[in-house]
């Protein structure tokens, strides 16, 4: 009798059922601080591996192959790794933990809680990369969503299941506007992905924008800028997966990703590390191509009441509206809200620039009187801005042009309508009634 057969017979006699299998171990052959190469293993992309022994162990994700070697990217910080360090597979990233147990919690890109409130006990899971859907499984956007911001409710009405971008340069008020929406929105669950932002902003967002009752219905996935680019992308995917699971339960979900640009930056780091050629503004093709796959996961469910209304902040580097990420997001999203630095400098908050801003579903969810009043306000504002220099110079004489006279008469009301205190809430019905009352056809 062979040794293996004898061992099996002994285990059978003891009533033990043990599956004996060799422990697969590869070896680290290259490490440049971010990208690693390992030999001796054949693993699919997405597999998580543990590298090293003892206190110097780190985790990394397989992101590609080269000349028979695995390419991995570090998920943690710097590590004191040596050539030939063991590489052990831990398993595929597979699924994100989901469920009601996550409400009120803050987790990182790996799904671990970072709020000090103990472990999250939930057995429900959802694929991290989502589930492929037939386009006909997505419903049309036919119902408005009250976000509590007068200018958006009245002039850029958002619908349940819509994907919207908030586009602006740095320091123009994106985070303040997000806080106003999070506190006031009529949604069952709010999922927030704070991706690639400053660590200070995570605690600031929790204490100022998600304080009180808003915290109890929210899930926050926080992956600051000093984390691995793989973790930043996984953080955005995890937040989207959590929102998808709540949608499958029939809930009305608001998903916020702050910011989509930082996700693209993470994709750029990975693409360049893999040797992809840089194209527009240094972005390799894969970094921009990744965005539609993430954005298209949001939307309304055609077979149930659930919907994901998604808001993505997009940082326009140098206030450049033609930045590749801004341009790509504008083409994919169902609408975009542009914030103006000039309005912010004049003290108009939220600094929404109505000219380039648009909601592509507003015509499907707003009443005719509402649409007519919104068009009237836009027309008066456009006329004023076209003749602004002439008016400020005092070169325009009243009565010379009825359109300019009407724009001048309505301009104070327009500024009052656009401006709103950060802690104020203006419901959809009130916003529409005020708009129609002032700018509607008599």
Short mmCIF file of C-alpha atoms in Angstrom, two decimals:
data_model
loop_
_atom_site.label_atom_id
_atom_site.label_comp_id
_atom_site.label_asym_id
_atom_site.label_seq_id
_atom_site.Cartn_x
_atom_site.Cartn_y
_atom_site.Cartn_z
CA UNK A 1 0.00 0.00 0.00
CA UNK A 2 1.34 3.46 -0.94
CA UNK A 3 1.92 6.14 1.65
CA UNK A 4 -0.95 8.26 0.28
CA UNK A 5 -3.34 5.32 0.32
CA UNK A 6 -2.30 4.47 3.87
CA UNK A 7 -2.92 8.05 4.97
CA UNK A 8 -6.34 8.04 3.33
CA UNK A 9 -7.23 4.77 5.07
CA UNK A 10 -6.21 6.20 8.45
CA UNK A 11 -8.31 9.33 7.89
CA UNK A 12 -11.31 7.20 6.86
CA UNK A 13 -10.93 5.13 10.01
CA UNK A 14 -10.94 8.28 12.12
CA UNK A 15 -14.00 9.63 10.28
CA UNK A 16 -12.15 12.71 9.02
CA UNK A 17 -12.71 14.23 5.61
CA UNK A 18 -9.69 16.39 4.84
CA UNK A 19 -8.95 17.76 1.40
CA UNK A 20 -5.18 17.70 1.08
CA UNK A 21 -3.76 20.04 -1.52
CA UNK A 22 -0.37 21.64 -2.02
CA UNK A 23 0.12 25.22 -0.90
CA UNK A 24 0.81 27.29 -4.02
CA UNK A 25 3.63 29.75 -3.46
CA UNK A 26 5.30 32.04 -5.97
CA UNK A 27 8.35 34.23 -5.58
CA UNK A 28 8.79 37.99 -5.88
CA UNK A 29 11.27 38.87 -8.64
CA UNK A 30 10.78 42.64 -9.05
CA UNK A 31 9.38 45.53 -7.02
CA UNK A 32 9.65 49.23 -7.81
CA UNK A 33 7.52 50.59 -4.97
CA UNK A 34 4.18 50.20 -6.73
CA UNK A 35 4.32 47.47 -9.37
CA UNK A 36 5.48 43.96 -8.46
CA UNK A 37 6.39 40.91 -10.54
CA UNK A 38 6.11 37.34 -9.31
CA UNK A 39 7.02 34.02 -10.90
CA UNK A 40 5.81 30.51 -10.24
CA UNK A 41 2.07 31.24 -10.15
CA UNK A 42 -0.68 31.27 -12.77
CA UNK A 43 -3.57 33.33 -11.40
CA UNK A 44 -6.43 35.29 -13.00
CA UNK A 45 -6.50 39.07 -12.98
CA UNK A 46 -8.18 40.35 -9.83
CA UNK A 47 -6.75 37.71 -7.49
CA UNK A 48 -5.56 39.04 -4.13
CA UNK A 49 -2.14 37.79 -2.96
CA UNK A 50 -0.17 38.11 0.26
CA UNK A 51 3.50 38.87 -0.20
CA UNK A 52 6.27 38.37 2.37
CA UNK A 53 6.43 36.83 5.83
CA UNK A 54 6.01 38.11 9.35
CA UNK A 55 5.49 41.81 10.05
CA UNK A 56 6.51 42.84 6.54
CA UNK A 57 3.59 41.19 4.76
CA UNK A 58 1.50 43.22 2.31
CA UNK A 59 -1.43 42.45 0.07
CA UNK A 60 -1.44 43.04 -3.67
CA UNK A 61 -3.85 42.50 -6.56
CA UNK A 62 -3.00 40.79 -9.84
CA UNK A 63 -3.46 43.36 -12.61
CA UNK A 64 -1.79 41.67 -15.59
CA UNK A 65 0.92 39.41 -17.01
CA UNK A 66 4.27 39.90 -18.67
CA UNK A 67 6.69 37.29 -20.04
CA UNK A 68 5.23 34.55 -17.86
CA UNK A 69 5.34 36.68 -14.71
CA UNK A 70 2.37 37.99 -12.72
CA UNK A 71 2.07 41.77 -12.43
CA UNK A 72 0.69 42.87 -9.07
CA UNK A 73 -0.03 46.24 -7.53
CA UNK A 74 0.44 46.94 -3.86
CA UNK A 75 -2.79 47.50 -1.90
CA UNK A 76 -1.01 48.90 1.13
CA UNK A 77 1.87 51.23 1.89
CA UNK A 78 5.63 50.76 1.52
CA UNK A 79 6.89 47.36 2.59
CA UNK A 80 10.33 46.00 3.48
CA UNK A 81 10.19 43.21 0.92
CA UNK A 82 13.22 41.23 -0.22
CA UNK A 83 13.90 39.51 -3.56
CA UNK A 84 12.39 36.04 -3.57
CA UNK A 85 9.74 36.88 -0.96
CA UNK A 86 6.90 34.32 -0.99
CA UNK A 87 3.72 35.19 -2.88
CA UNK A 88 0.59 33.35 -1.71
CA UNK A 89 -2.85 33.70 -3.36
CA UNK A 90 -5.68 34.57 -0.97
CA UNK A 91 -8.52 34.34 -3.48
CA UNK A 92 -10.37 36.57 -5.93
CA UNK A 93 -11.85 39.89 -4.76
CA UNK A 94 -15.18 38.49 -5.90
CA UNK A 95 -17.87 40.23 -3.89
CA UNK A 96 -18.63 43.21 -1.69
CA UNK A 97 -20.34 42.81 1.66
CA UNK A 98 -23.77 44.44 1.46
CA UNK A 99 -26.96 44.68 3.48
CA UNK A 100 -28.72 46.83 6.06
CA UNK A 101 -25.88 46.22 8.54
CA UNK A 102 -23.77 48.73 6.59
CA UNK A 103 -26.14 51.65 7.23
CA UNK A 104 -24.45 54.29 9.36
CA UNK A 105 -21.00 52.77 8.84
CA UNK A 106 -17.75 53.91 7.26
CA UNK A 107 -15.60 51.35 5.43
CA UNK A 108 -12.40 51.40 3.39
CA UNK A 109 -11.65 50.09 -0.09
CA UNK A 110 -11.36 46.50 1.14
CA UNK A 111 -14.71 46.64 2.96
CA UNK A 112 -13.21 46.81 6.46
CA UNK A 113 -14.86 49.23 8.94
CA UNK A 114 -12.76 52.24 9.92
CA UNK A 115 -15.24 53.98 12.21
CA UNK A 116 -14.32 52.10 15.39
CA UNK A 117 -17.83 50.65 15.78
CA UNK A 118 -16.79 47.02 15.55
CA UNK A 119 -17.19 44.44 12.80
CA UNK A 120 -20.02 44.53 10.27
CA UNK A 121 -22.10 41.39 10.54
CA UNK A 122 -23.73 40.63 7.22
CA UNK A 123 -23.66 37.51 5.08
CA UNK A 124 -25.11 39.20 1.99
CA UNK A 125 -22.70 39.77 -0.90
CA UNK A 126 -22.79 41.44 -4.32
CA UNK A 127 -20.26 41.12 -7.18
CA UNK A 128 -17.71 43.90 -6.89
CA UNK A 129 -17.76 44.46 -10.66
CA UNK A 130 -21.57 44.32 -10.76
CA UNK A 131 -23.83 42.10 -12.85
CA UNK A 132 -24.17 42.53 -16.57
CA UNK A 133 -27.64 43.76 -17.49
CA UNK A 134 -29.70 43.78 -20.63
CA UNK A 135 -30.25 47.42 -21.67
CA UNK A 136 -33.99 46.73 -21.60
CA UNK A 137 -33.71 45.96 -17.88
CA UNK A 138 -33.21 49.67 -17.32
CA UNK A 139 -36.29 51.81 -16.92
CA UNK A 140 -36.85 55.31 -18.28
CA UNK A 141 -36.52 58.21 -15.89
CA UNK A 142 -40.06 59.39 -15.33
CA UNK A 143 -40.24 60.58 -11.71
CA UNK A 144 -38.54 63.66 -10.24
CA UNK A 145 -36.25 63.45 -7.22
CA UNK A 146 -36.36 66.20 -4.61
CA UNK A 147 -32.78 67.16 -3.70
CA UNK A 148 -33.65 70.17 -1.53
CA UNK A 149 -31.67 72.69 -3.62
CA UNK A 150 -33.91 75.33 -5.22
CA UNK A 151 -31.80 75.98 -8.33
CA UNK A 152 -31.52 72.27 -9.12
CA UNK A 153 -35.14 71.40 -8.32
CA UNK A 154 -36.47 74.27 -10.41
CA UNK A 155 -34.01 74.65 -13.30
CA UNK A 156 -32.12 71.35 -13.55
CA UNK A 157 -34.69 68.92 -12.21
CA UNK A 158 -33.17 65.52 -11.43
CA UNK A 159 -35.12 62.28 -11.92
CA UNK A 160 -34.91 58.99 -10.07
CA UNK A 161 -32.37 56.85 -11.87
CA UNK A 162 -30.57 59.76 -13.54
CA UNK A 163 -26.75 60.04 -13.63
CA UNK A 164 -25.54 63.61 -13.08
CA UNK A 165 -22.11 65.19 -12.97
CA UNK A 166 -21.12 68.20 -10.85
CA UNK A 167 -18.26 69.80 -12.77
CA UNK A 168 -16.02 72.52 -11.40
CA UNK A 169 -12.49 73.53 -10.59
CA UNK A 170 -11.04 73.25 -7.13
CA UNK A 171 -12.52 75.35 -4.33
CA UNK A 172 -15.73 76.38 -6.11
CA UNK A 173 -18.16 74.61 -3.77
CA UNK A 174 -18.66 71.03 -4.96
CA UNK A 175 -18.45 69.57 -1.44
CA UNK A 176 -20.83 72.17 0.01
CA UNK A 177 -23.39 71.45 -2.71
CA UNK A 178 -23.05 67.71 -2.07
CA UNK A 179 -23.67 68.29 1.62
CA UNK A 180 -26.86 70.24 0.87
CA UNK A 181 -28.09 67.37 -1.33
CA UNK A 182 -27.18 64.59 1.11
CA UNK A 183 -29.01 66.22 4.01
CA UNK A 184 -32.18 67.05 2.07
CA UNK A 185 -32.61 64.39 -0.62
CA UNK A 186 -35.72 62.20 -0.58
CA UNK A 187 -33.96 58.83 -0.79
CA UNK A 188 -34.15 55.63 1.24
CA UNK A 189 -30.38 55.11 1.30
CA UNK A 190 -27.40 57.33 0.50
CA UNK A 191 -24.12 55.65 -0.52
CA UNK A 192 -21.11 57.97 -0.57
CA UNK A 193 -17.77 57.08 -2.12
CA UNK A 194 -15.04 59.52 -1.03
CA UNK A 195 -12.37 58.51 -3.51
CA UNK A 196 -8.93 60.07 -3.74
CA UNK A 197 -9.71 63.14 -1.64
CA UNK A 198 -7.78 64.51 1.33
CA UNK A 199 -7.99 62.48 4.54
CA UNK A 200 -9.15 65.56 6.42
CA UNK A 201 -12.20 65.82 4.18
CA UNK A 202 -13.43 62.38 5.26
CA UNK A 203 -13.93 63.39 8.91
CA UNK A 204 -15.16 66.83 7.82
CA UNK A 205 -17.79 65.25 5.53
CA UNK A 206 -18.99 62.95 8.32
CA UNK A 207 -19.21 65.67 10.96
CA UNK A 208 -20.71 68.48 8.88
CA UNK A 209 -22.56 66.91 5.95
CA UNK A 210 -23.67 63.57 7.37
CA UNK A 211 -24.44 64.59 10.92
CA UNK A 212 -27.60 63.51 12.72
CA UNK A 213 -30.36 61.61 10.96
CA UNK A 214 -28.58 61.67 7.60
CA UNK A 215 -25.83 59.42 9.00
CA UNK A 216 -28.25 56.64 9.92
CA UNK A 217 -29.33 56.08 6.31
CA UNK A 218 -25.89 56.46 4.76
CA UNK A 219 -22.97 54.18 3.91
CA UNK A 220 -19.57 55.79 3.36
CA UNK A 221 -16.71 54.18 1.45
CA UNK A 222 -13.57 56.25 2.14
CA UNK A 223 -10.33 55.76 0.20
CA UNK A 224 -8.15 58.88 0.55
CA UNK A 225 -5.52 60.04 -1.92
CA UNK A 226 -2.60 58.39 -0.10
CA UNK A 227 -4.02 54.90 -0.72
CA UNK A 228 -3.05 52.59 -3.55
CA UNK A 229 -4.60 53.37 -6.98
CA UNK A 230 -6.01 49.83 -7.01
CA UNK A 231 -7.78 50.52 -3.71
CA UNK A 232 -9.17 53.80 -5.04
CA UNK A 233 -10.73 52.03 -8.02
CA UNK A 234 -11.98 49.21 -5.79
CA UNK A 235 -13.51 51.83 -3.49
CA UNK A 236 -15.59 53.28 -6.33
CA UNK A 237 -16.60 49.79 -7.44
CA UNK A 238 -17.51 48.80 -3.87
CA UNK A 239 -19.69 51.88 -3.37
CA UNK A 240 -21.48 51.13 -6.66
CA UNK A 241 -21.94 47.45 -5.71
CA UNK A 242 -23.48 48.42 -2.36
CA UNK A 243 -25.88 50.76 -4.16
CA UNK A 244 -26.79 48.02 -6.65
CA UNK A 245 -27.66 45.64 -3.82
CA UNK A 246 -29.98 48.19 -2.22
CA UNK A 247 -31.60 48.84 -5.61
CA UNK A 248 -32.25 45.11 -5.95
CA UNK A 249 -34.18 45.34 -2.66
CA UNK A 250 -36.48 47.92 -4.28
CA UNK A 251 -35.00 50.94 -2.52
CA UNK A 252 -34.53 54.45 -3.88
CA UNK A 253 -30.76 54.97 -3.62
CA UNK A 254 -28.64 58.09 -4.02
CA UNK A 255 -25.06 57.21 -5.01
CA UNK A 256 -22.39 59.90 -4.71
CA UNK A 257 -18.86 59.40 -6.03
CA UNK A 258 -16.49 62.20 -5.05
CA UNK A 259 -14.66 62.30 -7.30
CA UNK A 260 -14.80 60.59 -10.70
CA UNK A 261 -11.63 62.43 -11.70
CA UNK A 262 -9.66 60.78 -8.88
CA UNK A 263 -10.89 57.39 -10.09
CA UNK A 264 -9.57 58.25 -13.55
CA UNK A 265 -6.27 59.38 -11.99
CA UNK A 266 -5.97 55.98 -10.31
CA UNK A 267 -6.61 54.28 -13.65
CA UNK A 268 -3.93 56.49 -15.18
CA UNK A 269 -1.38 55.38 -12.57
CA UNK A 270 -2.13 51.72 -13.22
CA UNK A 271 -2.14 52.11 -17.00
CA UNK A 272 1.19 53.92 -17.07
CA UNK A 273 2.71 51.35 -14.69
CA UNK A 274 1.65 48.62 -17.13
CA UNK A 275 3.36 50.46 -19.97
CA UNK A 276 0.31 51.83 -21.80
CA UNK A 277 1.04 54.81 -24.03
CA UNK A 278 -0.17 58.14 -22.66
CA UNK A 279 -2.63 60.00 -24.85
CA UNK A 280 -4.63 63.16 -24.05
CA UNK A 281 -3.33 64.94 -20.92
CA UNK A 282 -1.31 61.86 -20.00
CA UNK A 283 -4.32 59.55 -19.68
CA UNK A 284 -3.83 56.08 -21.22
CA UNK A 285 -6.86 54.72 -23.12
CA UNK A 286 -7.82 52.29 -20.34
CA UNK A 287 -8.25 55.09 -17.77
CA UNK A 288 -10.96 56.83 -19.83
CA UNK A 289 -12.50 53.57 -21.09
CA UNK A 290 -13.05 52.50 -17.46
CA UNK A 291 -15.51 55.33 -16.74
CA UNK A 292 -18.51 54.12 -18.81
CA UNK A 293 -18.39 50.70 -17.16
CA UNK A 294 -18.66 52.36 -13.74
CA UNK A 295 -21.29 54.96 -14.63
CA UNK A 296 -23.57 52.60 -16.58
CA UNK A 297 -24.14 50.50 -13.46
CA UNK A 298 -26.40 53.22 -12.02
CA UNK A 299 -29.98 53.75 -13.17
CA UNK A 300 -33.57 52.66 -12.58
CA UNK A 301 -34.73 49.03 -12.51
CA UNK A 302 -37.34 48.18 -15.14
CA UNK A 303 -38.58 45.16 -13.14
CA UNK A 304 -39.03 46.78 -9.76
CA UNK A 305 -39.31 50.06 -7.86
CA UNK A 306 -35.58 50.30 -7.09
CA UNK A 307 -33.41 53.01 -8.64
CA UNK A 308 -29.90 54.40 -8.27
CA UNK A 309 -29.67 58.14 -8.81
CA UNK A 310 -25.96 58.84 -9.17
CA UNK A 311 -24.09 62.10 -8.70
CA UNK A 312 -20.44 62.19 -9.73
CA UNK A 313 -18.19 65.14 -9.00
CA UNK A 314 -15.76 65.88 -11.83
CA UNK A 315 -12.75 68.09 -11.15
CA UNK A 316 -11.97 70.35 -14.08
CA UNK A 317 -8.21 70.85 -13.76
CA UNK A 318 -7.46 74.52 -14.21
CA UNK A 319 -11.20 75.17 -14.79
CA UNK A 320 -10.76 73.51 -18.18
CA UNK A 321 -14.12 72.32 -19.48
CA UNK A 322 -12.38 70.32 -22.22
CA UNK A 323 -10.37 68.14 -19.83
CA UNK A 324 -10.54 64.49 -21.08
CA UNK A 325 -12.36 63.26 -17.95
CA UNK A 326 -14.82 66.18 -18.05
CA UNK A 327 -15.46 65.67 -21.76
CA UNK A 328 -15.90 61.91 -21.42
CA UNK A 329 -18.21 62.21 -18.41
CA UNK A 330 -20.32 64.85 -20.14
CA UNK A 331 -20.90 62.45 -23.05
CA UNK A 332 -21.93 59.52 -20.80
CA UNK A 333 -23.99 61.19 -18.09
CA UNK A 334 -27.66 62.17 -18.26
CA UNK A 335 -26.92 65.74 -17.28
CA UNK A 336 -24.27 67.96 -15.75
CA UNK A 337 -24.20 70.86 -13.32
CA UNK A 338 -21.35 73.30 -13.93
CA UNK A 339 -20.15 75.48 -11.06
CA UNK A 340 -18.74 78.88 -11.95
CA UNK A 341 -15.74 80.42 -10.21
CA UNK A 342 -16.93 83.87 -11.32
CA UNK A 343 -20.28 83.39 -9.53
CA UNK A 344 -18.51 82.08 -6.44
CA UNK A 345 -16.30 85.17 -6.40
CA UNK A 346 -19.46 87.30 -6.49
CA UNK A 347 -20.77 85.46 -3.44
CA UNK A 348 -23.52 83.50 -5.23
CA UNK A 349 -23.77 80.03 -3.67
CA UNK A 350 -24.35 77.42 -4.89
CA UNK A 351 -22.41 78.86 -7.84
CA UNK A 352 -24.38 77.06 -10.55
CA UNK A 353 -23.66 78.33 -14.06
CA UNK A 354 -26.98 77.77 -15.84
CA UNK A 355 -25.64 78.37 -19.36
CA UNK A 356 -23.59 75.17 -19.78
CA UNK A 357 -25.61 73.16 -17.23
CA UNK A 358 -28.33 70.80 -18.42
CA UNK A 359 -30.61 68.01 -17.22
CA UNK A 360 -31.34 65.71 -20.15
CA UNK A 361 -34.41 64.20 -18.51
CA UNK A 362 -36.10 67.38 -17.27
CA UNK A 363 -38.42 67.52 -20.28
CA UNK A 364 -39.73 64.05 -19.34
CA UNK A 365 -40.42 64.74 -15.67
CA UNK A 366 -41.50 68.40 -15.46
CA UNK A 367 -44.87 69.97 -16.19
CA UNK A 368 -45.26 72.36 -19.19
CA UNK A 369 -45.71 75.44 -16.97
CA UNK A 370 -42.57 74.50 -15.05
CA UNK A 371 -40.56 74.07 -18.27
CA UNK A 372 -41.82 77.38 -19.69
CA UNK A 373 -40.85 79.28 -16.52
CA UNK A 374 -37.40 77.67 -16.49
CA UNK A 375 -36.85 78.65 -20.13
CA UNK A 376 -37.94 82.23 -19.36
CA UNK A 377 -35.44 82.53 -16.51
CA UNK A 378 -32.64 81.10 -18.67
CA UNK A 379 -33.53 83.54 -21.47
CA UNK A 380 -33.41 86.57 -19.16
CA UNK A 381 -30.11 85.43 -17.65
CA UNK A 382 -28.53 84.80 -21.06
CA UNK A 383 -29.61 88.21 -22.30
CA UNK A 384 -28.15 89.90 -19.23
CA UNK A 385 -24.81 88.07 -19.52
CA UNK A 386 -24.53 88.89 -23.24
CA UNK A 387 -24.94 92.59 -22.49
CA UNK A 388 -23.26 92.63 -19.08
CA UNK A 389 -20.32 94.84 -20.03
CA UNK A 390 -22.58 97.29 -21.82
CA UNK A 391 -24.84 97.53 -18.77
CA UNK A 392 -22.00 97.87 -16.25
CA UNK A 393 -20.37 100.61 -18.33
CA UNK A 394 -23.64 102.57 -18.25
CA UNK A 395 -23.78 102.60 -22.03
CA UNK A 396 -27.24 101.06 -22.24
CA UNK A 397 -30.27 103.34 -22.16
CA UNK A 398 -33.51 102.00 -20.77
CA UNK A 399 -36.13 101.41 -23.43
CA UNK A 400 -33.67 100.73 -26.25
CA UNK A 401 -34.34 96.99 -26.22
CA UNK A 402 -37.37 95.32 -24.55
CA UNK A 403 -35.45 92.04 -24.05
CA UNK A 404 -32.62 93.78 -22.19
CA UNK A 405 -35.14 95.79 -20.16
CA UNK A 406 -36.86 92.56 -19.10
CA UNK A 407 -33.51 90.95 -18.27
CA UNK A 408 -32.54 93.94 -16.10
CA UNK A 409 -35.88 93.88 -14.33
CA UNK A 410 -35.66 90.17 -13.57
CA UNK A 411 -31.96 89.96 -12.71
CA UNK A 412 -32.31 90.56 -8.92
CA UNK A 413 -35.02 87.88 -8.78
CA UNK A 414 -32.79 85.48 -10.73
CA UNK A 415 -29.90 85.91 -8.27
CA UNK A 416 -32.27 85.47 -5.33
CA UNK A 417 -33.60 82.28 -6.88
CA UNK A 418 -30.14 80.81 -7.51
CA UNK A 419 -28.71 81.65 -4.08
CA UNK A 420 -29.43 79.43 -1.08
CA UNK A 421 -27.87 79.06 2.36
CA UNK A 422 -25.97 75.82 2.90
CA UNK A 423 -28.21 74.75 5.81
CA UNK A 424 -31.50 75.68 4.10
CA UNK A 425 -33.82 73.24 2.33
CA UNK A 426 -36.21 74.18 -0.48
CA UNK A 427 -38.49 71.36 -1.57
CA UNK A 428 -39.38 70.55 -5.16
CA UNK A 429 -42.95 71.84 -4.95
CA UNK A 430 -41.87 75.12 -3.34
CA UNK A 431 -39.07 75.60 -5.89
CA UNK A 432 -41.44 75.06 -8.81
CA UNK A 433 -44.17 77.27 -7.33
CA UNK A 434 -41.71 80.12 -6.78
CA UNK A 435 -40.27 79.74 -10.30
CA UNK A 436 -43.67 79.70 -12.01
CA UNK A 437 -44.94 82.54 -9.81
CA UNK A 438 -42.12 84.89 -10.81
CA UNK A 439 -41.15 83.77 -14.31
CA UNK A 440 -44.28 82.02 -15.54
CA UNK A 441 -46.48 83.37 -18.32
CA UNK A 442 -49.10 85.71 -16.84
#
